[in-house]
Structure formats: C-alpha cells, structure tokens
Amino acid sequence: MAVQYELIKRCSKTGARAGRLHTPHGTFDTPIFMPVGTQATVKAMSPHELKEMGAGIILSNTYHLYLRPGHELVAEAGGLHKFMNWDGGILTDSGGFQVFSLGPLRKITEEGVTFRSHIDGSKQFLSPERATEVQMALGADIIMAFDECVPYPADHDYARKSTERTTRWAERCKGAHTRADQALFGIVQGGMYKDLRSMSVRDLVSLDFPGYAIGGLSVGEPKDLMYEMLEHTVPLLPVNKPRYLMGVGTPDCLVEGVLHGIDMFDCVFPTRVARNGTVMTHQGRLVVKNAEYTRDFRPIDSDCGCYTCRNFSRAYIRHLLKTEEIFGLRLTTIHNLYFLIHFMKKMRQAIIEDRFLEFRAEFWSQYQK
Ligand SMILES: CNc1nc2cc(C(=O)NN)ccc2[nH]1
C-alpha cells in the first residue's frame, strides 16, 4: 500500500490517538497539521524553511493547478515534488470543494461539473475520472476522490441525493485510479445529518479506501454542530486507516478534532490571516498590526521557538506590515505555521503520555478565541 497508517497509542479516555503515516515521501507523526500550498507553493515559504520548521505533508489544489499551469506541464516537470522542489509528503484536494465554492458559476450533473474558470471565464469540465487523471499527473502521495461538498444549510433530501452521488463518484475515481504509488482517499459527506453521515461512511468503507476524509464541515455551521458531526462520524471509521478532517485548522478546532480521533488536518487560515497580521499565541490570536503593539518589543509569543519569535519583536513586525514590507508577512507566516505544527506535536506527546484530557483542559483554560 502506498500509504499505511500505524497506530502508536490510543488515549484511554477519549478517541484521541497518536500514530505514524508511512508514505512514499517519508513517515510522519500524527496528529499532523498540513500547510496549504494551493498553487504549488506555501505562500511566502521556501521548501527549506518548511522542512526546518517541521512541516511533513503539504497540500496543493487540483482545481488551481489544472487551470494554471496545467497538469500536463507539471507532469512534464516530473510531477509536483520536482516542480516545487519539495521532497516531503504532498496531498492534493480533488477540486470538489473549490468547484462547488464557485456557486452559480457551476452546473452539476451525474457526469460531472461544468464551471467557468475564475481566471479567464473559460468553460471547464471536471468529472471523477478527469479529476483522478489530473491528480495522477500531478503526482501527489495522497489524492482525494472528486466529491460534492454539501453546502450549509442544505435540506435532508438535497444532502441525501448529493451524498449518494458522491459515493457513485468515489467508485468512479477508484476505477480510474491506476497509480500504485499513490493513495486515493474517499471523502465522507452527509451534510449535518447523522443518518446521512452513517450512510456515507458505510458506502465508502465498503469501497475500501486506504484513508478517509471528512468533508462538508467548517462550511459555516456552528462549531458545536461540527463537533457533534465528528462525535457521530469518526467512531464509524476503521481504526487502522487515517482520518483527515478537511479545512480545519484553528487551535480550538484542532484540539476537538484530535479529541474525536482525527489524524490529519489542513487549513488556509494560519497562512491567510498571517498575511494581514493576525498571529496565534497560547492565549489566543493577536493582530500584531494594531497600534497597541507599536512599542511592544517582546516576541509574538515568549513560549514559541520559531525563527520569528527568536529574532524579532512585535514592534518590528508591526512596522514591516504597516509599510507593506514583504519580510513582514514572511515572519508572521513562519510563526503561525511553526505554532500549529508544534501545537500538534505537543498534543501527540500528551496522548502518548496518556494526559491528553489534562492538555485539553489546560488549553481551554488559557485560550480566548
Ligand atoms: C474552510 N472550510 C473547509 N471545508 C471544507 C470542505 C472540503 C470538502 O468537503 N471537500 N470535499 C474541503 C475543504 C474545506 N475547507
């Protein structure tokens, strides 16, 4: 198998677990946070810096790379790893979420999705087979089935029909996937309906994927509803396969996702908000661009070991951001990614030492959203 999950330790009181994910580009500790590099780059970061801060697997998006520069060009370059000079793990999302985020600009049929390119308005078409072919050409270690991310809110009938189609599409992706050195993950949908989440898990597990993503969450629903869906859905998934929660990446959601047994996370949040000056600390977020930090010569977070916190003050970083100096958003990005990557490592250690509930209680006692 191209990707193997190894369970190292289960928390005795919760669904939390520590493991390792073996891939053709290395073995990575889980739970893991995967930085998002939509267009074959994690914005403002070099591969060397990502490696140095402990990043293991990064994401790229099929939708964007298919439109520009095109999967054929990436294949000509030798695949994504060579093209972007990254020798760690790569996961590509299938485009399901991006295409459905286009809203009225897209038309869904059983065959696939017709949409207009956000770049030049040209008419485009992605089917399960085509999305799989594109991802095989891009060459990621883990690729995702082409699905429909059920919008929120959605009525039960729409969610059921959409989820049933996502299962038929998953089967078509499986049929089209011929690269033995890649793992194709199924994506559980079902909206906010427990019966449909159960149906989606049952149907996907019967197709026997090497890993399962939980999609259709963090799409505008209240966090408590997301947690309720996780509490219901994750225990239905096979224990010996990785579970990947798509699009989730704030510290509070990461803790609750790990609590319920999630192994893999991705989110644009830490890199996106870094570029407008929002940084994460153990007490919650702070907007270092704000006037209150003009004369604050402390690091962003005194407990953080990242390059930014070891070398620069809040006042200096605020100055760089206010003057739109590129180095400013590099420093905030380095910090946010390091913070999350190491936050996951601390959670993993707590699970191994069977003190995850204490870690979680300590986190919530300090964290202001
Ligand atoms: C930021 N929230 C968020 N939700 C997501 C859902 C999906 C999904 O269902 N893909 N098939 C992907 C990325 C997501 N990002």
Short mmCIF file of C-alpha atoms and ligand atoms in Angstrom, two decimals:
data_model
loop_
_atom_site.label_atom_id
_atom_site.label_comp_id
_atom_site.label_asym_id
_atom_site.label_seq_id
_atom_site.Cartn_x
_atom_site.Cartn_y
_atom_site.Cartn_z
CA MET A 1 0.00 0.00 0.00
CA ALA A 2 1.29 3.45 -0.93
CA VAL A 3 0.16 4.92 2.39
CA GLN A 4 -0.02 2.97 5.65
CA TYR A 5 -1.34 4.20 8.99
CA GLU A 6 0.45 2.86 12.08
CA LEU A 7 -1.39 3.28 15.40
CA ILE A 8 1.12 4.05 18.18
CA LYS A 9 -1.09 4.93 21.19
CA ARG A 10 -4.79 5.37 21.87
CA CYS A 11 -5.92 7.71 24.62
CA SER A 12 -7.55 5.59 27.34
CA LYS A 13 -10.43 8.02 27.88
CA THR A 14 -11.15 9.66 24.50
CA GLY A 15 -10.95 8.99 20.75
CA ALA A 16 -7.58 10.76 20.54
CA ARG A 17 -4.72 8.71 19.07
CA ALA A 18 -1.05 9.07 18.20
CA GLY A 19 0.22 7.37 15.07
CA ARG A 20 2.55 7.44 12.12
CA LEU A 21 1.67 7.84 8.44
CA HIS A 22 4.05 5.96 6.12
CA THR A 23 4.15 7.46 2.60
CA PRO A 24 6.48 7.16 -0.43
CA HIS A 25 7.97 10.53 0.64
CA GLY A 26 8.56 9.78 4.27
CA THR A 27 6.95 8.80 7.56
CA PHE A 28 5.11 11.48 9.51
CA ASP A 29 3.84 11.65 13.08
CA THR A 30 0.09 12.07 13.53
CA PRO A 31 -1.93 14.01 14.52
CA ILE A 32 -0.49 16.29 11.85
CA PHE A 33 -1.28 19.77 10.51
CA MET A 34 -0.70 20.10 6.76
CA PRO A 35 0.16 23.59 5.46
CA VAL A 36 -1.79 24.59 2.36
CA GLY A 37 0.20 25.42 -0.78
CA THR A 38 -2.69 25.94 -3.21
CA GLN A 39 -0.62 26.79 -6.31
CA ALA A 40 2.39 24.55 -5.60
CA THR A 41 3.82 26.92 -3.01
CA VAL A 42 3.02 27.59 0.64
CA LYS A 43 2.75 31.33 0.25
CA ALA A 44 5.93 33.20 1.33
CA MET A 45 7.66 30.00 2.47
CA SER A 46 10.62 28.17 0.86
CA PRO A 47 10.72 24.36 0.94
CA HIS A 48 13.83 24.65 3.13
CA GLU A 49 12.01 26.79 5.71
CA LEU A 50 9.03 24.40 5.70
CA LYS A 51 11.33 21.44 6.31
CA GLU A 52 13.22 23.33 9.03
CA MET A 53 10.02 24.18 10.95
CA GLY A 54 8.93 20.53 10.87
CA ALA A 55 6.31 20.52 8.08
CA GLY A 56 5.81 16.97 6.81
CA ILE A 57 2.93 16.88 4.33
CA ILE A 58 1.68 19.92 2.40
CA LEU A 59 -1.43 20.42 0.28
CA SER A 60 -1.90 21.66 -3.25
CA ASN A 61 -5.15 22.16 -5.15
CA THR A 62 -6.10 20.27 -8.27
CA TYR A 63 -8.58 22.95 -9.33
CA HIS A 64 -5.97 25.71 -9.38
CA LEU A 65 -3.11 23.67 -10.90
CA TYR A 66 -5.41 22.19 -13.56
CA LEU A 67 -6.31 25.71 -14.69
CA ARG A 68 -2.78 27.08 -14.32
CA PRO A 69 -0.07 25.98 -15.26
CA GLY A 70 -1.94 22.79 -16.25
CA HIS A 71 -1.31 19.25 -15.04
CA GLU A 72 0.48 18.34 -18.28
CA LEU A 73 3.19 20.94 -17.61
CA VAL A 74 3.63 19.71 -14.01
CA ALA A 75 3.89 16.13 -15.30
CA GLU A 76 6.49 17.30 -17.85
CA ALA A 77 8.48 18.77 -14.95
CA GLY A 78 8.47 15.33 -13.33
CA GLY A 79 5.48 15.87 -11.03
CA LEU A 80 4.74 18.24 -8.14
CA HIS A 81 7.64 17.16 -5.92
CA LYS A 82 10.20 18.02 -8.62
CA PHE A 83 8.30 21.08 -9.89
CA MET A 84 8.27 22.74 -6.45
CA ASN A 85 11.42 21.03 -5.16
CA TRP A 86 9.65 19.57 -2.10
CA ASP A 87 10.69 16.05 -1.04
CA GLY A 88 8.19 15.68 1.80
CA GLY A 89 4.62 14.45 1.52
CA ILE A 90 2.08 16.05 -0.81
CA LEU A 91 -1.72 15.73 -0.74
CA THR A 92 -3.91 17.18 -3.47
CA ASP A 93 -7.55 18.05 -2.93
CA SER A 94 -9.63 16.89 -5.92
CA GLY A 95 -11.25 20.22 -6.72
CA GLY A 96 -14.59 19.19 -5.26
CA PHE A 97 -14.63 21.96 -2.71
CA GLN A 98 -13.18 24.65 -5.00
CA VAL A 99 -15.57 23.93 -7.85
CA PHE A 100 -18.58 23.91 -5.53
CA SER A 101 -17.36 27.13 -3.92
CA LEU A 102 -17.81 28.77 -7.34
CA GLY A 103 -21.54 28.77 -6.56
CA PRO A 104 -23.80 29.73 -9.52
CA LEU A 105 -20.81 29.59 -11.89
CA ARG A 106 -21.09 25.79 -11.95
CA LYS A 107 -23.52 23.13 -13.16
CA ILE A 108 -23.62 19.68 -11.56
CA THR A 109 -24.80 16.58 -13.43
CA GLU A 110 -24.27 12.87 -12.80
CA GLU A 111 -21.42 13.01 -15.32
CA GLY A 112 -19.50 15.75 -13.54
CA VAL A 113 -19.31 19.51 -13.07
CA THR A 114 -19.21 22.22 -15.72
CA PHE A 115 -17.83 25.52 -14.47
CA ARG A 116 -16.26 28.76 -15.57
CA SER A 117 -12.60 29.33 -14.80
CA HIS A 118 -12.12 32.09 -12.19
CA ILE A 119 -9.03 33.12 -14.19
CA ASP A 120 -10.35 33.73 -17.72
CA GLY A 121 -14.01 32.70 -17.57
CA SER A 122 -13.41 29.81 -19.96
CA LYS A 123 -15.82 26.87 -19.78
CA GLN A 124 -14.30 23.88 -17.97
CA PHE A 125 -15.43 20.37 -17.04
CA LEU A 126 -14.28 18.03 -14.28
CA SER A 127 -15.58 14.52 -13.80
CA PRO A 128 -14.48 11.95 -11.21
CA GLU A 129 -12.36 10.29 -13.90
CA ARG A 130 -10.81 13.56 -15.09
CA ALA A 131 -10.07 14.79 -11.55
CA THR A 132 -8.36 11.47 -10.87
CA GLU A 133 -6.34 11.62 -14.10
CA VAL A 134 -5.23 15.17 -13.25
CA GLN A 135 -4.15 14.13 -9.76
CA MET A 136 -2.24 11.13 -11.13
CA ALA A 137 -0.41 13.51 -13.47
CA LEU A 138 0.36 15.95 -10.62
CA GLY A 139 1.84 13.03 -8.69
CA ALA A 140 0.89 13.69 -5.05
CA ASP A 141 1.32 10.90 -2.48
CA ILE A 142 -2.31 11.21 -1.35
CA ILE A 143 -5.11 12.22 -3.71
CA MET A 144 -8.78 12.85 -2.97
CA ALA A 145 -11.91 11.49 -4.58
CA PHE A 146 -13.94 14.02 -6.55
CA ASP A 147 -17.00 14.82 -4.48
CA GLU A 148 -19.60 17.44 -3.83
CA CYS A 149 -19.13 19.39 -0.63
CA VAL A 150 -22.73 19.61 0.62
CA PRO A 151 -23.45 23.28 1.30
CA TYR A 152 -24.64 24.54 4.70
CA PRO A 153 -27.53 24.74 5.23
CA ALA A 154 -28.99 22.04 2.98
CA ASP A 155 -32.26 20.13 3.39
CA HIS A 156 -32.15 16.39 4.06
CA ASP A 157 -33.33 15.44 0.57
CA TYR A 158 -30.65 17.54 -1.15
CA ALA A 159 -27.95 16.27 1.24
CA ARG A 160 -29.02 12.66 0.66
CA LYS A 161 -29.04 12.89 -3.14
CA SER A 162 -25.72 14.75 -3.17
CA THR A 163 -24.06 12.27 -0.80
CA GLU A 164 -25.33 9.29 -2.79
CA ARG A 165 -23.81 10.85 -5.93
CA THR A 166 -20.54 11.49 -4.07
CA THR A 167 -20.41 7.76 -3.32
CA ARG A 168 -21.03 6.86 -7.01
CA TRP A 169 -18.31 9.37 -7.95
CA ALA A 170 -15.92 7.83 -5.40
CA GLU A 171 -16.41 4.44 -7.06
CA ARG A 172 -15.66 6.01 -10.47
CA CYS A 173 -12.50 7.61 -9.06
CA LYS A 174 -11.41 4.24 -7.71
CA GLY A 175 -11.96 2.72 -11.15
CA ALA A 176 -9.89 5.45 -12.81
CA HIS A 177 -7.04 5.35 -10.28
CA THR A 178 -4.15 3.25 -11.59
CA ARG A 179 -1.07 4.63 -9.76
CA ALA A 180 0.04 2.12 -7.13
CA ASP A 181 2.42 4.67 -5.55
CA GLN A 182 -0.48 6.97 -4.63
CA ALA A 183 -3.26 6.59 -2.06
CA LEU A 184 -6.79 7.63 -3.06
CA PHE A 185 -8.85 8.75 -0.04
CA GLY A 186 -12.65 8.70 -0.02
CA ILE A 187 -14.45 11.78 1.34
CA VAL A 188 -17.35 11.36 3.76
CA GLN A 189 -20.18 13.80 3.20
CA GLY A 190 -23.76 13.79 4.51
CA GLY A 191 -24.27 17.42 5.49
CA MET A 192 -25.34 17.91 9.11
CA TYR A 193 -27.46 14.73 9.18
CA LYS A 194 -26.21 11.84 11.32
CA ASP A 195 -28.12 9.24 9.28
CA LEU A 196 -26.53 10.51 6.06
CA ARG A 197 -23.08 10.65 7.63
CA SER A 198 -23.54 7.00 8.66
CA MET A 199 -24.74 6.11 5.15
CA SER A 200 -21.74 7.87 3.58
CA VAL A 201 -19.26 6.07 5.87
CA ARG A 202 -20.92 2.68 5.27
CA ASP A 203 -20.86 3.09 1.50
CA LEU A 204 -17.29 4.44 1.29
CA VAL A 205 -15.85 1.84 3.69
CA SER A 206 -17.45 -0.88 1.54
CA LEU A 207 -15.33 0.50 -1.34
CA ASP A 208 -12.27 0.03 0.92
CA PHE A 209 -10.11 3.17 0.64
CA PRO A 210 -6.64 3.44 2.31
CA GLY A 211 -7.83 6.55 4.17
CA TYR A 212 -10.95 8.62 4.71
CA ALA A 213 -11.50 12.37 4.75
CA ILE A 214 -14.42 14.01 6.48
CA GLY A 215 -15.66 16.76 4.16
CA GLY A 216 -18.52 19.18 4.25
CA LEU A 217 -17.61 20.60 7.65
CA SER A 218 -16.28 24.03 8.59
CA VAL A 219 -18.60 25.37 5.89
CA GLY A 220 -20.34 27.96 8.05
CA GLU A 221 -22.07 25.73 10.57
CA PRO A 222 -21.77 26.47 14.31
CA LYS A 223 -18.66 24.83 15.81
CA ASP A 224 -20.77 22.79 18.22
CA LEU A 225 -22.63 21.28 15.26
CA MET A 226 -19.28 20.42 13.61
CA TYR A 227 -18.18 18.73 16.84
CA GLU A 228 -21.50 16.84 17.03
CA MET A 229 -20.98 15.55 13.47
CA LEU A 230 -17.42 14.49 14.34
CA GLU A 231 -18.50 12.74 17.53
CA HIS A 232 -21.01 10.74 15.49
CA THR A 233 -18.96 10.08 12.36
CA VAL A 234 -15.33 9.42 13.36
CA PRO A 235 -16.01 6.32 15.52
CA LEU A 236 -17.71 4.70 12.49
CA LEU A 237 -14.44 4.81 10.50
CA PRO A 238 -11.88 1.97 10.51
CA VAL A 239 -9.37 2.26 13.37
CA ASN A 240 -6.43 1.17 11.18
CA LYS A 241 -6.91 3.84 8.49
CA PRO A 242 -6.06 7.57 8.67
CA ARG A 243 -8.86 10.07 9.25
CA TYR A 244 -8.47 13.51 7.62
CA LEU A 245 -10.68 16.46 8.59
CA MET A 246 -10.70 18.89 5.65
CA GLY A 247 -10.40 22.61 6.08
CA VAL A 248 -9.92 22.70 9.83
CA GLY A 249 -7.07 24.46 11.47
CA THR A 250 -7.69 26.83 14.37
CA PRO A 251 -6.20 25.63 17.68
CA ASP A 252 -9.61 25.11 19.33
CA CYS A 253 -10.92 23.04 16.40
CA LEU A 254 -7.66 21.07 16.21
CA VAL A 255 -7.92 20.09 19.88
CA GLU A 256 -11.56 19.00 19.49
CA GLY A 257 -10.77 17.20 16.20
CA VAL A 258 -7.94 15.25 17.88
CA LEU A 259 -10.25 14.50 20.81
CA HIS A 260 -12.64 12.75 18.40
CA GLY A 261 -9.89 10.74 16.68
CA ILE A 262 -8.84 12.83 13.68
CA ASP A 263 -5.26 12.25 12.46
CA MET A 264 -4.79 14.83 9.65
CA PHE A 265 -5.84 18.45 9.27
CA ASP A 266 -5.40 21.20 6.68
CA CYS A 267 -6.45 24.82 6.66
CA VAL A 268 -5.57 28.03 4.84
CA PHE A 269 -6.38 30.03 7.99
CA PRO A 270 -2.89 30.23 9.58
CA THR A 271 -1.16 31.36 6.39
CA ARG A 272 -4.03 33.54 5.15
CA VAL A 273 -4.53 35.51 8.37
CA ALA A 274 -0.74 35.82 8.82
CA ARG A 275 -0.65 37.98 5.70
CA ASN A 276 -2.96 40.53 7.28
CA GLY A 277 -1.08 40.50 10.59
CA THR A 278 -3.09 38.06 12.73
CA VAL A 279 -0.84 35.71 14.67
CA MET A 280 -1.56 32.84 17.08
CA THR A 281 -0.39 32.64 20.66
CA HIS A 282 -1.18 30.27 23.54
CA GLN A 283 -3.63 32.85 24.85
CA GLY A 284 -5.42 33.22 21.51
CA ARG A 285 -4.94 35.42 18.46
CA LEU A 286 -3.46 38.91 18.34
CA VAL A 287 -3.38 41.38 15.48
CA VAL A 288 0.23 42.49 15.61
CA LYS A 289 -0.54 45.24 13.05
CA ASN A 290 -2.65 47.07 15.65
CA ALA A 291 -1.40 50.33 17.21
CA GLU A 292 -1.17 48.74 20.68
CA TYR A 293 1.98 46.89 19.55
CA THR A 294 3.81 49.99 18.27
CA ARG A 295 6.23 49.98 21.23
CA ASP A 296 5.88 46.33 22.23
CA PHE A 297 9.44 45.00 21.99
CA ARG A 298 8.54 41.46 23.16
CA PRO A 299 8.34 38.48 20.76
CA ILE A 300 4.91 37.45 19.47
CA ASP A 301 4.86 34.51 21.91
CA SER A 302 7.56 34.10 24.59
CA ASP A 303 6.96 30.30 24.62
CA CYS A 304 7.49 29.96 20.86
CA GLY A 305 10.80 28.68 19.43
CA CYS A 306 10.25 29.83 15.84
CA TYR A 307 12.71 31.95 13.83
CA THR A 308 10.36 34.95 14.13
CA CYS A 309 10.00 34.76 17.93
CA ARG A 310 13.71 34.11 18.45
CA ASN A 311 14.80 37.17 16.45
CA PHE A 312 12.16 39.88 16.12
CA SER A 313 9.78 41.98 18.21
CA ARG A 314 6.10 42.74 17.79
CA ALA A 315 7.05 46.40 17.19
CA TYR A 316 9.38 45.49 14.33
CA ILE A 317 6.90 43.09 12.72
CA ARG A 318 4.13 45.70 13.03
CA HIS A 319 6.43 48.24 11.31
CA LEU A 320 7.08 45.82 8.43
CA LEU A 321 3.37 45.08 7.99
CA LYS A 322 2.37 48.76 8.14
CA THR A 323 4.95 49.60 5.47
CA GLU A 324 3.86 46.56 3.42
CA GLU A 325 7.36 45.11 3.54
CA ILE A 326 7.32 41.53 2.19
CA PHE A 327 9.52 40.35 5.06
CA GLY A 328 6.68 41.16 7.49
CA LEU A 329 4.25 38.61 6.08
CA ARG A 330 7.06 36.08 5.85
CA LEU A 331 7.70 36.46 9.58
CA THR A 332 4.02 36.13 10.54
CA THR A 333 3.61 33.12 8.24
CA ILE A 334 6.69 31.41 9.72
CA HIS A 335 5.29 31.95 13.20
CA ASN A 336 1.73 30.74 12.53
CA LEU A 337 2.88 27.59 10.74
CA TYR A 338 5.51 26.77 13.35
CA PHE A 339 2.95 27.41 16.10
CA LEU A 340 0.42 24.94 14.66
CA ILE A 341 2.96 22.28 13.66
CA HIS A 342 4.40 22.29 17.17
CA PHE A 343 0.96 22.51 18.77
CA MET A 344 0.21 19.16 17.10
CA LYS A 345 3.49 17.71 18.37
CA LYS A 346 2.58 18.75 21.94
CA MET A 347 -0.86 17.13 21.59
CA ARG A 348 0.76 13.95 20.27
CA GLN A 349 3.15 13.82 23.23
CA ALA A 350 0.22 14.33 25.64
CA ILE A 351 -1.61 11.39 24.02
CA ILE A 352 1.50 9.18 24.29
CA GLU A 353 1.84 10.10 27.99
CA ASP A 354 -1.93 9.48 28.45
CA ARG A 355 -2.54 13.05 29.65
CA PHE A 356 -4.49 14.38 26.65
CA LEU A 357 -7.53 15.40 28.73
CA GLU A 358 -5.27 17.41 31.04
CA PHE A 359 -3.62 19.03 27.98
CA ARG A 360 -7.08 19.91 26.62
CA ALA A 361 -8.25 21.37 29.94
CA GLU A 362 -5.08 23.50 30.20
CA PHE A 363 -5.56 24.71 26.62
CA TRP A 364 -9.17 25.77 27.17
CA SER A 365 -8.28 27.50 30.47
CA GLN A 366 -5.89 29.81 28.60
CA TYR A 367 -7.48 30.20 25.14
CA GLN A 368 -9.62 33.21 24.23
CA LYS A 369 -10.99 32.86 20.68
C1 LIG B 1 -12.60 26.05 5.44
N1 LIG B 1 -13.57 25.01 5.44
C2 LIG B 1 -13.49 23.93 4.59
N2 LIG B 1 -14.42 22.98 4.48
C3 LIG B 1 -14.01 22.13 3.53
C4 LIG B 1 -14.62 21.03 2.97
C5 LIG B 1 -13.95 20.35 1.97
C6 LIG B 1 -14.63 19.21 1.31
O1 LIG B 1 -15.67 18.77 1.71
N3 LIG B 1 -14.00 18.75 0.21
N4 LIG B 1 -14.60 17.76 -0.49
C7 LIG B 1 -12.70 20.75 1.54
C8 LIG B 1 -12.10 21.88 2.09
C9 LIG B 1 -12.76 22.56 3.08
N5 LIG B 1 -12.46 23.72 3.76
#
